[in-house]
Amino acid sequence: MNISIGLADILLISPVIVLFLFSLIPLTTKVLNKNVEQSPATTLVVALMGLGIAAGLLILFGGSDQTIFNGQLLFDGLTKWAGLIAIVSAAAGIVLLYENPSTPYRQFSEIIFLALNSVAGMLILISAINLITVFIGLELMSLSLYLMTAMSQEQKLSKEAAIKYFVLGSIASAIFLYGVSFIFGSTNTVNTAELMQVAAQTIQADKLFLFGIIFVVIGFCFKVSIAPFHAWTPDVYQGAPTPITAFMATAIKTASFAAFLRIAATQVFQGSQNLVDVLQWLAVLTMTVGNVAALVQTNLKRTLAYSSVAHSGYIFIGLITVGLSANSAYSATAVVFYLLTYAVMSIGAFGILSMIEKSENDFVTVDGLAGFAKKQPALALCFTIFLISMAGLPPVLGFFGKLYLFGAAVSEGLIWLALWGILNSVIAVYYYLRPIVSMYMKPGDTDVSDNRLYASTIMVIASAIFIVVVGLFSGPLFTMIERSLS
Amino acid sequence: MNIGASSSILSLIIFLPLLFALVISFWPQRQTLRELALGFSLIQLAVSLLLLRDFDSTTAALQFTEQFTWIERFGISYFVGVDGISLMLVILTTVLMPIMILGSWKSISEQVKGFHVALFVLQSAMLGSFLAMDAILFYVFWELSLIPMYFIVGIWGGARRIYATVKFFIYTMAGSLLMLLAIIFMMRLTPEVTGGAISASLLDFYKLEIPFIAGDFFTPQTLLFFAFAVAFAIKVPLFPLHTWLPDAHVEAPTPGSVVLAGVMLKMGTYGFLRWVIPLFPDASSHYAWLFIALGLVGIIYGALVAMIQPDMKKLVAYSSVSHMGYVILGLFVMNVYGMGGSLYQMLNHGISTGGLFLLIGMIYERTHSREISKYGGLAAAMPIFTIFFIIVTMSSIAVPLTNGFVGEFLILMGAYQYSFTASIFAVTGVILGATYMLWMVKNIFFGPAGEIVKASEHDPEHRLHDMSKREIAVMLPIVILIFWMGLFPNTIMDYSKQSINHLLQNKQNYSLEVK
């Protein structure tokens, strides 16, 4: 194989390079400075600069529909949008981390190193069209994350979560890789662009290939927490420091779903009705398990974790739609739009929790929000907006996300799936209302842990404004994403 | 000021309350908040009266329409318009608003600012759902109205307010989500009639001919019909979907009950009139018997349950179930008496039940008790209050010369035309209605002095004051409307006559022209 690297390759891969270089800056400075940690504010600024430049480069060169490194990475509309969502949510997670009481500032530069490398892994994962490269991206993203999960100093749950996540995640990766080997054995290629032409026929003829696809799907189902592969989600979401949970629920989920979308877009599912049926039942199971389990939670992080599982179920409907439709640009847009919606809502909701937590061992419960609306009317209003949006009520963004997603499902004839999604939204309303009840209708004196959490405050309020304003005028954004995806 | 057909008065009516809510939320002075809100609601009323003045009642066409593209990709537009069906409901909403604000002057003492903000947002959402002519826009306003109501009951309500408000929210939301799915499904059908483009405009929905096979439940029209009908039936509320209503009514603060009974329930019946019957004419006719039967059950069941209520607010809440049964009955008999009477009864119920809730709120402020058995002989202590209460009661039980008579009489005539049996059951409800209302009046105002009146005689601290000037000002418009609408019904009905006739004559291929 003749490998040549040209200027185009460098320009397109530049966001990843930038992220890697910026991740080294705080770490190197620390080493040169006799292992004394510089001020966290400086580190934060460096990290945000790195993410900002990477985002800028991605906007400039990302959506040009070019492949680089001999067809390893594809920079198309999906790369650009999913990459942007991942980068922005990662930035938000880092901002929260900077102001969260559980953050060990003595190791802040190490955490930033891990976070930026995780984002670099995400960009590779999103843009990879070769399944081996997908695996590299997946591992780079996940390995950094396992360490970040364990970051908390005193909280034992954090260590437990990290071990759980690591062990289960590794098994999932192994299953994924095993599936890739089957696919290679059957078709002699691991390139999704080439698979696209043969996948639908091969899956009917070749059982080996079918198993390969099933294993790959299971690997992804684990990453995006589709039931019954979701069991790690509540424990890890609860155990990880809240800003890391926000990072996980948004950036990691977006990147994993984007890569999953590429598999679905090979139209491999069209060859096997049985597989489609199973996937539909998984979607139903995921939504139901997520929402029903969330009903009985009192710890808000766990509630949001199960709600995250349920949202994966909704997005999974869109993914199945993409797999089934001949012209998938609309359905794919609906998925990306929902990922964006979910990322903003989650950043906001976890941001509020992160601001209320007083220490590492402090878990915010539903009742623990009592009286928050009196102490912090603006933040309580923001939290209400996030919860209403998650519940899918108009006129905010979450409603329109669901409208587009279920609209795509209905137009592909998946009416029962859409119906199930909608019925699930009713269950969900109950647990999304509980924090609102607590904040507004119960006496108490819950407050933020510190009145000087300026960065988090700004971010939460900006997310809320985004949810409302973009919610009301979601048409242009949808059209913009659709244009770049088709 | 002359308002041409191209003006944007409807947008003004919808969004003015939102602007008011914004101003109120940034208003620095606590003391002048109520005056400010009252002033705003009067401005809003004045604007809506301008609409009434310039409305052309000689046509069934949609008037004052405005249409802007909202989400182009899916043919969703900001499309509003008013016709004879929605006009009076808009006016009802704007008329009740100042009355509610004045009525809550004393009873709401905590978080006054938040309360008025919620009230104005609610008003905006309700007006929006009456005026929206685009399915998604309608759905947005429809759901938006839940949120402020949820807070009004949940924050300023009674002891079991949280249970009541969550129940209210989930019930209504569960119904409306099925409607959302139906809307999405119908949007997918519109390319047949628009020539390729997807559309959410109600006028395009009207053009759809959705397949219907009598007797087969799983045909598109029947399924869509029920998806919409259940959403609206929960809101009305139609028996047996009514169980959220007594809870919400009893726990809500007085203005919350007024707006709930006065306007929000009408969103459901309006939905039948605007959406269900014209969109699904075959299914509506085919299943009319079901809704008539449920309406009749609601009339009698609501009345029977009301009879045994010890709590006056709960009694009025169940009487709502009974009265709304009449409205459904009138709609589904599908003749000009029934439908005209229904539309009229919607207004009547808003005024008379709203009035009763206000009066009960006033007495509750004084005694902190709504138990009928504790009262008795109140007429001697509060003569003015007694007069007002009896007038509103007369309206509620449809005594001639009051508005209630006109509406119920027309509905009964419509029911008679439909079937003799149906009218017998409906008339029974009228008698039962008189029984429980008059029983309540007798036990509160007459007879031997009860616990509360006795206490007030002995104890100067518990002395019962008769109605204050403010309270009279609250009730006076209601009483005037009761008699005006009872004596000159044509002044109101003329506005809706064309629209009702148009609907009945063109039920099969209903369409609305835009003027």
JSON list of N, CA and C in Angstrom, two decimals, chain A residues 330 374 384 388 393-395 399-400 403-404 407 410-411 415 418-419 422 425-426 429-430 433 436-437 440-441 472 474-475 478 482, chain B residues 70-71 73-74 76 110-111 136 139-140 143-144 146-147 150-151 154-155 161-162 165-166 169-170 173-174 177-178 180-181 184-185 188:
[
{"chain": "A", "resi": 330, "resn": "TYR", "atom": "N", "xyz": [-32.39, 12.80, 5.84]},
{"chain": "A", "resi": 330, "resn": "TYR", "atom": "CA", "xyz": [-33.35, 13.40, 6.76]},
{"chain": "A", "resi": 330, "resn": "TYR", "atom": "C", "xyz": [-33.31, 12.71, 8.12]},
{"chain": "A", "resi": 374, "resn": "LYS", "atom": "N", "xyz": [-36.48, 29.58, 45.58]},
{"chain": "A", "resi": 374, "resn": "LYS", "atom": "CA", "xyz": [-36.47, 30.83, 46.35]},
{"chain": "A", "resi": 374, "resn": "LYS", "atom": "C", "xyz": [-35.07, 31.40, 46.43]},
{"chain": "A", "resi": 384, "resn": "THR", "atom": "N", "xyz": [-35.71, 24.06, 35.33]},
{"chain": "A", "resi": 384, "resn": "THR", "atom": "CA", "xyz": [-37.06, 23.74, 34.85]},
{"chain": "A", "resi": 384, "resn": "THR", "atom": "C", "xyz": [-37.07, 23.63, 33.33]},
{"chain": "A", "resi": 388, "resn": "ILE", "atom": "N", "xyz": [-38.11, 20.32, 31.34]},
{"chain": "A", "resi": 388, "resn": "ILE", "atom": "CA", "xyz": [-39.24, 20.36, 30.42]},
{"chain": "A", "resi": 388, "resn": "ILE", "atom": "C", "xyz": [-38.80, 19.94, 29.03]},
{"chain": "A", "resi": 393, "resn": "LEU", "atom": "N", "xyz": [-41.59, 18.61, 26.13]},
{"chain": "A", "resi": 393, "resn": "LEU", "atom": "CA", "xyz": [-42.76, 19.49, 26.08]},
{"chain": "A", "resi": 393, "resn": "LEU", "atom": "C", "xyz": [-42.43, 20.73, 25.26]},
{"chain": "A", "resi": 394, "resn": "PRO", "atom": "N", "xyz": [-43.39, 21.19, 24.45]},
{"chain": "A", "resi": 394, "resn": "PRO", "atom": "CA", "xyz": [-43.15, 22.45, 23.75]},
{"chain": "A", "resi": 394, "resn": "PRO", "atom": "C", "xyz": [-43.17, 23.61, 24.72]},
{"chain": "A", "resi": 395, "resn": "PRO", "atom": "N", "xyz": [-42.68, 24.75, 24.39]},
{"chain": "A", "resi": 395, "resn": "PRO", "atom": "CA", "xyz": [-42.12, 25.12, 23.09]},
{"chain": "A", "resi": 395, "resn": "PRO", "atom": "C", "xyz": [-40.60, 25.05, 23.06]},
{"chain": "A", "resi": 399, "resn": "PHE", "atom": "N", "xyz": [-38.79, 19.27, 22.54]},
{"chain": "A", "resi": 399, "resn": "PHE", "atom": "CA", "xyz": [-40.01, 18.94, 21.80]},
{"chain": "A", "resi": 399, "resn": "PHE", "atom": "C", "xyz": [-39.71, 18.80, 20.32]},
{"chain": "A", "resi": 400, "resn": "PHE", "atom": "N", "xyz": [-38.99, 19.77, 19.79]},
{"chain": "A", "resi": 400, "resn": "PHE", "atom": "CA", "xyz": [-38.74, 19.73, 18.35]},
{"chain": "A", "resi": 400, "resn": "PHE", "atom": "C", "xyz": [-37.81, 18.59, 17.98]},
{"chain": "A", "resi": 403, "resn": "LEU", "atom": "N", "xyz": [-40.02, 15.73, 17.85]},
{"chain": "A", "resi": 403, "resn": "LEU", "atom": "CA", "xyz": [-40.91, 15.86, 16.69]},
{"chain": "A", "resi": 403, "resn": "LEU", "atom": "C", "xyz": [-40.21, 15.37, 15.43]},
{"chain": "A", "resi": 404, "resn": "TYR", "atom": "N", "xyz": [-38.96, 15.82, 15.24]},
{"chain": "A", "resi": 404, "resn": "TYR", "atom": "CA", "xyz": [-38.23, 15.42, 14.02]},
{"chain": "A", "resi": 404, "resn": "TYR", "atom": "C", "xyz": [-37.91, 13.93, 14.05]},
{"chain": "A", "resi": 407, "resn": "GLY", "atom": "N", "xyz": [-41.05, 12.01, 13.68]},
{"chain": "A", "resi": 407, "resn": "GLY", "atom": "CA", "xyz": [-41.51, 12.28, 12.31]},
{"chain": "A", "resi": 407, "resn": "GLY", "atom": "C", "xyz": [-40.78, 11.40, 11.32]},
{"chain": "A", "resi": 410, "resn": "VAL", "atom": "N", "xyz": [-42.12, 7.88, 11.64]},
{"chain": "A", "resi": 410, "resn": "VAL", "atom": "CA", "xyz": [-43.45, 7.72, 11.02]},
{"chain": "A", "resi": 410, "resn": "VAL", "atom": "C", "xyz": [-43.31, 7.66, 9.50]},
{"chain": "A", "resi": 411, "resn": "SER", "atom": "N", "xyz": [-42.42, 8.48, 8.95]},
{"chain": "A", "resi": 411, "resn": "SER", "atom": "CA", "xyz": [-42.32, 8.49, 7.49]},
{"chain": "A", "resi": 411, "resn": "SER", "atom": "C", "xyz": [-41.66, 7.22, 6.97]},
{"chain": "A", "resi": 415, "resn": "ILE", "atom": "N", "xyz": [-44.47, 3.34, 12.76]},
{"chain": "A", "resi": 415, "resn": "ILE", "atom": "CA", "xyz": [-45.44, 4.08, 13.58]},
{"chain": "A", "resi": 415, "resn": "ILE", "atom": "C", "xyz": [-45.52, 3.51, 15.00]},
{"chain": "A", "resi": 418, "resn": "ALA", "atom": "N", "xyz": [-42.73, 4.82, 17.05]},
{"chain": "A", "resi": 418, "resn": "ALA", "atom": "CA", "xyz": [-42.98, 6.21, 17.44]},
{"chain": "A", "resi": 418, "resn": "ALA", "atom": "C", "xyz": [-44.03, 6.27, 18.53]},
{"chain": "A", "resi": 419, "resn": "LEU", "atom": "N", "xyz": [-45.06, 5.44, 18.40]},
{"chain": "A", "resi": 419, "resn": "LEU", "atom": "CA", "xyz": [-46.12, 5.41, 19.41]},
{"chain": "A", "resi": 419, "resn": "LEU", "atom": "C", "xyz": [-45.54, 5.02, 20.76]},
{"chain": "A", "resi": 422, "resn": "ILE", "atom": "N", "xyz": [-43.63, 7.81, 22.24]},
{"chain": "A", "resi": 422, "resn": "ILE", "atom": "CA", "xyz": [-44.50, 8.87, 22.75]},
{"chain": "A", "resi": 422, "resn": "ILE", "atom": "C", "xyz": [-45.14, 8.45, 24.07]},
{"chain": "A", "resi": 425, "resn": "SER", "atom": "N", "xyz": [-42.81, 8.96, 26.80]},
{"chain": "A", "resi": 425, "resn": "SER", "atom": "CA", "xyz": [-42.66, 10.34, 27.23]},
{"chain": "A", "resi": 425, "resn": "SER", "atom": "C", "xyz": [-43.62, 10.66, 28.37]},
{"chain": "A", "resi": 426, "resn": "VAL", "atom": "N", "xyz": [-44.77, 9.98, 28.37]},
{"chain": "A", "resi": 426, "resn": "VAL", "atom": "CA", "xyz": [-45.73, 10.24, 29.45]},
{"chain": "A", "resi": 426, "resn": "VAL", "atom": "C", "xyz": [-45.17, 9.74, 30.78]},
{"chain": "A", "resi": 429, "resn": "VAL", "atom": "N", "xyz": [-42.53, 12.11, 32.03]},
{"chain": "A", "resi": 429, "resn": "VAL", "atom": "CA", "xyz": [-42.97, 13.39, 32.60]},
{"chain": "A", "resi": 429, "resn": "VAL", "atom": "C", "xyz": [-43.01, 13.32, 34.11]},
{"chain": "A", "resi": 430, "resn": "TYR", "atom": "N", "xyz": [-43.42, 12.17, 34.62]},
{"chain": "A", "resi": 430, "resn": "TYR", "atom": "CA", "xyz": [-43.57, 12.07, 36.07]},
{"chain": "A", "resi": 430, "resn": "TYR", "atom": "C", "xyz": [-42.25, 12.35, 36.79]},
{"chain": "A", "resi": 433, "resn": "LEU", "atom": "N", "xyz": [-40.98, 15.92, 36.44]},
{"chain": "A", "resi": 433, "resn": "LEU", "atom": "CA", "xyz": [-41.72, 16.92, 37.22]},
{"chain": "A", "resi": 433, "resn": "LEU", "atom": "C", "xyz": [-41.27, 16.95, 38.68]},
{"chain": "A", "resi": 436, "resn": "ILE", "atom": "N", "xyz": [-38.98, 19.63, 39.80]},
{"chain": "A", "resi": 436, "resn": "ILE", "atom": "CA", "xyz": [-39.65, 20.94, 39.71]},
{"chain": "A", "resi": 436, "resn": "ILE", "atom": "C", "xyz": [-40.55, 21.13, 40.92]},
{"chain": "A", "resi": 437, "resn": "VAL", "atom": "N", "xyz": [-41.30, 20.07, 41.25]},
{"chain": "A", "resi": 437, "resn": "VAL", "atom": "CA", "xyz": [-42.15, 20.12, 42.45]},
{"chain": "A", "resi": 437, "resn": "VAL", "atom": "C", "xyz": [-41.29, 20.49, 43.65]},
{"chain": "A", "resi": 440, "resn": "TYR", "atom": "N", "xyz": [-39.92, 24.24, 43.58]},
{"chain": "A", "resi": 440, "resn": "TYR", "atom": "CA", "xyz": [-40.88, 25.34, 43.66]},
{"chain": "A", "resi": 440, "resn": "TYR", "atom": "C", "xyz": [-41.92, 25.18, 44.75]},
{"chain": "A", "resi": 441, "resn": "MET", "atom": "N", "xyz": [-42.26, 23.93, 45.06]},
{"chain": "A", "resi": 441, "resn": "MET", "atom": "CA", "xyz": [-43.45, 23.73, 45.88]},
{"chain": "A", "resi": 441, "resn": "MET", "atom": "C", "xyz": [-43.15, 23.21, 47.27]},
{"chain": "A", "resi": 472, "resn": "LEU", "atom": "N", "xyz": [-37.43, 27.66, 19.57]},
{"chain": "A", "resi": 472, "resn": "LEU", "atom": "CA", "xyz": [-38.48, 28.38, 18.85]},
{"chain": "A", "resi": 472, "resn": "LEU", "atom": "C", "xyz": [-38.15, 28.53, 17.36]},
{"chain": "A", "resi": 474, "resn": "SER", "atom": "N", "xyz": [-36.10, 26.39, 15.32]},
{"chain": "A", "resi": 474, "resn": "SER", "atom": "CA", "xyz": [-35.24, 25.25, 15.05]},
{"chain": "A", "resi": 474, "resn": "SER", "atom": "C", "xyz": [-35.14, 24.94, 13.56]},
{"chain": "A", "resi": 475, "resn": "GLY", "atom": "N", "xyz": [-36.05, 25.51, 12.77]},
{"chain": "A", "resi": 475, "resn": "GLY", "atom": "CA", "xyz": [-36.08, 25.19, 11.34]},
{"chain": "A", "resi": 475, "resn": "GLY", "atom": "C", "xyz": [-34.76, 25.43, 10.61]},
{"chain": "A", "resi": 478, "resn": "PHE", "atom": "N", "xyz": [-32.02, 22.94, 11.54]},
{"chain": "A", "resi": 478, "resn": "PHE", "atom": "CA", "xyz": [-32.28, 21.62, 10.99]},
{"chain": "A", "resi": 478, "resn": "PHE", "atom": "C", "xyz": [-31.91, 21.57, 9.51]},
{"chain": "A", "resi": 482, "resn": "GLU", "atom": "N", "xyz": [-29.09, 19.31, 7.73]},
{"chain": "A", "resi": 482, "resn": "GLU", "atom": "CA", "xyz": [-29.50, 18.39, 6.68]},
{"chain": "A", "resi": 482, "resn": "GLU", "atom": "C", "xyz": [-28.72, 18.64, 5.39]},
{"chain": "B", "resi": 70, "resn": "TRP", "atom": "N", "xyz": [-42.64, 29.12, 9.50]},
{"chain": "B", "resi": 70, "resn": "TRP", "atom": "CA", "xyz": [-41.93, 28.96, 10.77]},
{"chain": "B", "resi": 70, "resn": "TRP", "atom": "C", "xyz": [-40.83, 27.91, 10.61]},
{"chain": "B", "resi": 71, "resn": "ILE", "atom": "N", "xyz": [-41.22, 26.68, 10.32]},
{"chain": "B", "resi": 71, "resn": "ILE", "atom": "CA", "xyz": [-40.21, 25.66, 10.05]},
{"chain": "B", "resi": 71, "resn": "ILE", "atom": "C", "xyz": [-40.48, 25.17, 8.64]},
{"chain": "B", "resi": 73, "resn": "ARG", "atom": "N", "xyz": [-38.96, 23.43, 6.43]},
{"chain": "B", "resi": 73, "resn": "ARG", "atom": "CA", "xyz": [-38.68, 22.06, 6.03]},
{"chain": "B", "resi": 73, "resn": "ARG", "atom": "C", "xyz": [-39.92, 21.17, 6.16]},
{"chain": "B", "resi": 74, "resn": "PHE", "atom": "N", "xyz": [-40.77, 21.45, 7.14]},
{"chain": "B", "resi": 74, "resn": "PHE", "atom": "CA", "xyz": [-41.92, 20.58, 7.36]},
{"chain": "B", "resi": 74, "resn": "PHE", "atom": "C", "xyz": [-43.25, 21.31, 7.14]},
{"chain": "B", "resi": 76, "resn": "ILE", "atom": "N", "xyz": [-44.38, 23.87, 8.44]},
{"chain": "B", "resi": 76, "resn": "ILE", "atom": "CA", "xyz": [-45.01, 24.37, 9.66]},
{"chain": "B", "resi": 76, "resn": "ILE", "atom": "C", "xyz": [-44.98, 25.89, 9.61]},
{"chain": "B", "resi": 110, "resn": "GLU", "atom": "N", "xyz": [-48.54, 35.24, 48.70]},
{"chain": "B", "resi": 110, "resn": "GLU", "atom": "CA", "xyz": [-47.14, 34.86, 48.53]},
{"chain": "B", "resi": 110, "resn": "GLU", "atom": "C", "xyz": [-46.77, 34.83, 47.07]},
{"chain": "B", "resi": 111, "resn": "GLN", "atom": "N", "xyz": [-45.55, 35.23, 46.78]},
{"chain": "B", "resi": 111, "resn": "GLN", "atom": "CA", "xyz": [-45.03, 35.17, 45.41]},
{"chain": "B", "resi": 111, "resn": "GLN", "atom": "C", "xyz": [-46.01, 35.77, 44.41]},
{"chain": "B", "resi": 136, "resn": "ILE", "atom": "N", "xyz": [-49.08, 22.17, 14.38]},
{"chain": "B", "resi": 136, "resn": "ILE", "atom": "CA", "xyz": [-47.97, 22.17, 15.34]},
{"chain": "B", "resi": 136, "resn": "ILE", "atom": "C", "xyz": [-48.04, 23.40, 16.24]},
{"chain": "B", "resi": 139, "resn": "TYR", "atom": "N", "xyz": [-50.52, 22.69, 18.77]},
{"chain": "B", "resi": 139, "resn": "TYR", "atom": "CA", "xyz": [-50.02, 21.76, 19.77]},
{"chain": "B", "resi": 139, "resn": "TYR", "atom": "C", "xyz": [-49.07, 22.45, 20.75]},
{"chain": "B", "resi": 140, "resn": "VAL", "atom": "N", "xyz": [-48.25, 23.34, 20.22]},
{"chain": "B", "resi": 140, "resn": "VAL", "atom": "CA", "xyz": [-47.31, 24.06, 21.09]},
{"chain": "B", "resi": 140, "resn": "VAL", "atom": "C", "xyz": [-48.07, 24.89, 22.13]},
{"chain": "B", "resi": 143, "resn": "GLU", "atom": "N", "xyz": [-49.93, 22.57, 24.76]},
{"chain": "B", "resi": 143, "resn": "GLU", "atom": "CA", "xyz": [-49.08, 22.01, 25.80]},
{"chain": "B", "resi": 143, "resn": "GLU", "atom": "C", "xyz": [-48.51, 23.10, 26.69]},
{"chain": "B", "resi": 144, "resn": "LEU", "atom": "N", "xyz": [-48.22, 24.24, 26.07]},
{"chain": "B", "resi": 144, "resn": "LEU", "atom": "CA", "xyz": [-47.66, 25.35, 26.85]},
{"chain": "B", "resi": 144, "resn": "LEU", "atom": "C", "xyz": [-48.63, 25.75, 27.96]},
{"chain": "B", "resi": 146, "resn": "LEU", "atom": "N", "xyz": [-50.28, 23.97, 29.82]},
{"chain": "B", "resi": 146, "resn": "LEU", "atom": "CA", "xyz": [-50.17, 23.09, 30.99]},
{"chain": "B", "resi": 146, "resn": "LEU", "atom": "C", "xyz": [-49.19, 23.63, 32.02]},
{"chain": "B", "resi": 147, "resn": "ILE", "atom": "N", "xyz": [-48.10, 24.20, 31.53]},
{"chain": "B", "resi": 147, "resn": "ILE", "atom": "CA", "xyz": [-46.99, 24.51, 32.44]},
{"chain": "B", "resi": 147, "resn": "ILE", "atom": "C", "xyz": [-47.36, 25.58, 33.46]},
{"chain": "B", "resi": 150, "resn": "TYR", "atom": "N", "xyz": [-49.83, 24.21, 35.88]},
{"chain": "B", "resi": 150, "resn": "TYR", "atom": "CA", "xyz": [-49.15, 23.29, 36.80]},
{"chain": "B", "resi": 150, "resn": "TYR", "atom": "C", "xyz": [-48.56, 24.06, 37.99]},
{"chain": "B", "resi": 151, "resn": "PHE", "atom": "N", "xyz": [-47.95, 25.19, 37.70]},
{"chain": "B", "resi": 151, "resn": "PHE", "atom": "CA", "xyz": [-47.38, 25.99, 38.78]},
{"chain": "B", "resi": 151, "resn": "PHE", "atom": "C", "xyz": [-48.46, 26.66, 39.62]},
{"chain": "B", "resi": 154, "resn": "GLY", "atom": "N", "xyz": [-49.79, 24.03, 41.78]},
{"chain": "B", "resi": 154, "resn": "GLY", "atom": "CA", "xyz": [-48.74, 23.45, 42.64]},
{"chain": "B", "resi": 154, "resn": "GLY", "atom": "C", "xyz": [-48.18, 24.40, 43.68]},
{"chain": "B", "resi": 155, "resn": "ILE", "atom": "N", "xyz": [-48.11, 25.67, 43.37]},
{"chain": "B", "resi": 155, "resn": "ILE", "atom": "CA", "xyz": [-47.49, 26.62, 44.32]},
{"chain": "B", "resi": 155, "resn": "ILE", "atom": "C", "xyz": [-48.54, 27.28, 45.20]},
{"chain": "B", "resi": 161, "resn": "ARG", "atom": "N", "xyz": [-52.06, 19.90, 46.98]},
{"chain": "B", "resi": 161, "resn": "ARG", "atom": "CA", "xyz": [-51.87, 20.54, 45.69]},
{"chain": "B", "resi": 161, "resn": "ARG", "atom": "C", "xyz": [-50.90, 19.78, 44.79]},
{"chain": "B", "resi": 162, "resn": "ILE", "atom": "N", "xyz": [-49.87, 19.18, 45.39]},
{"chain": "B", "resi": 162, "resn": "ILE", "atom": "CA", "xyz": [-48.86, 18.55, 44.54]},
{"chain": "B", "resi": 162, "resn": "ILE", "atom": "C", "xyz": [-49.43, 17.30, 43.86]},
{"chain": "B", "resi": 165, "resn": "THR", "atom": "N", "xyz": [-51.78, 18.57, 41.12]},
{"chain": "B", "resi": 165, "resn": "THR", "atom": "CA", "xyz": [-51.20, 19.21, 39.94]},
{"chain": "B", "resi": 165, "resn": "THR", "atom": "C", "xyz": [-50.46, 18.19, 39.08]},
{"chain": "B", "resi": 166, "resn": "VAL", "atom": "N", "xyz": [-49.80, 17.24, 39.73]},
{"chain": "B", "resi": 166, "resn": "VAL", "atom": "CA", "xyz": [-49.10, 16.22, 38.95]},
{"chain": "B", "resi": 166, "resn": "VAL", "atom": "C", "xyz": [-50.10, 15.34, 38.20]},
{"chain": "B", "resi": 169, "resn": "PHE", "atom": "N", "xyz": [-51.40, 17.28, 35.26]},
{"chain": "B", "resi": 169, "resn": "PHE", "atom": "CA", "xyz": [-50.40, 17.41, 34.21]},
{"chain": "B", "resi": 169, "resn": "PHE", "atom": "C", "xyz": [-50.27, 16.12, 33.41]},
{"chain": "B", "resi": 170, "resn": "ILE", "atom": "N", "xyz": [-50.13, 15.01, 34.14]},
{"chain": "B", "resi": 170, "resn": "ILE", "atom": "CA", "xyz": [-49.87, 13.75, 33.45]},
{"chain": "B", "resi": 170, "resn": "ILE", "atom": "C", "xyz": [-51.09, 13.29, 32.67]},
{"chain": "B", "resi": 173, "resn": "MET", "atom": "N", "xyz": [-51.29, 15.52, 29.57]},
{"chain": "B", "resi": 173, "resn": "MET", "atom": "CA", "xyz": [-50.16, 15.28, 28.66]},
{"chain": "B", "resi": 173, "resn": "MET", "atom": "C", "xyz": [-50.32, 13.93, 27.98]},
{"chain": "B", "resi": 174, "resn": "ALA", "atom": "N", "xyz": [-50.77, 12.92, 28.72]},
{"chain": "B", "resi": 174, "resn": "ALA", "atom": "CA", "xyz": [-50.91, 11.58, 28.15]},
{"chain": "B", "resi": 174, "resn": "ALA", "atom": "C", "xyz": [-51.87, 11.64, 26.97]},
{"chain": "B", "resi": 177, "resn": "LEU", "atom": "N", "xyz": [-50.29, 13.60, 23.82]},
{"chain": "B", "resi": 177, "resn": "LEU", "atom": "CA", "xyz": [-49.19, 13.02, 23.06]},
{"chain": "B", "resi": 177, "resn": "LEU", "atom": "C", "xyz": [-49.71, 12.13, 21.92]},
{"chain": "B", "resi": 178, "resn": "LEU", "atom": "N", "xyz": [-50.83, 11.45, 22.17]},
{"chain": "B", "resi": 178, "resn": "LEU", "atom": "CA", "xyz": [-51.41, 10.67, 21.08]},
{"chain": "B", "resi": 178, "resn": "LEU", "atom": "C", "xyz": [-51.83, 11.59, 19.95]},
{"chain": "B", "resi": 180, "resn": "LEU", "atom": "N", "xyz": [-50.35, 14.31, 19.20]},
{"chain": "B", "resi": 180, "resn": "LEU", "atom": "CA", "xyz": [-49.14, 14.71, 18.49]},
{"chain": "B", "resi": 180, "resn": "LEU", "atom": "C", "xyz": [-48.79, 13.68, 17.42]},
{"chain": "B", "resi": 181, "resn": "LEU", "atom": "N", "xyz": [-48.87, 12.41, 17.80]},
{"chain": "B", "resi": 181, "resn": "LEU", "atom": "CA", "xyz": [-48.56, 11.36, 16.83]},
{"chain": "B", "resi": 181, "resn": "LEU", "atom": "C", "xyz": [-49.53, 11.44, 15.65]},
{"chain": "B", "resi": 184, "resn": "ILE", "atom": "N", "xyz": [-48.48, 14.25, 13.41]},
{"chain": "B", "resi": 184, "resn": "ILE", "atom": "CA", "xyz": [-47.33, 13.87, 12.58]},
{"chain": "B", "resi": 184, "resn": "ILE", "atom": "C", "xyz": [-47.80, 13.00, 11.41]},
{"chain": "B", "resi": 185, "resn": "PHE", "atom": "N", "xyz": [-48.68, 12.05, 11.74]},
{"chain": "B", "resi": 185, "resn": "PHE", "atom": "CA", "xyz": [-49.17, 11.14, 10.71]},
{"chain": "B", "resi": 185, "resn": "PHE", "atom": "C", "xyz": [-49.92, 11.91, 9.63]},
{"chain": "B", "resi": 188, "resn": "ARG", "atom": "N", "xyz": [-47.79, 13.76, 7.23]},
{"chain": "B", "resi": 188, "resn": "ARG", "atom": "CA", "xyz": [-47.22, 12.89, 6.20]},
{"chain": "B", "resi": 188, "resn": "ARG", "atom": "C", "xyz": [-48.20, 12.66, 5.06]}
]
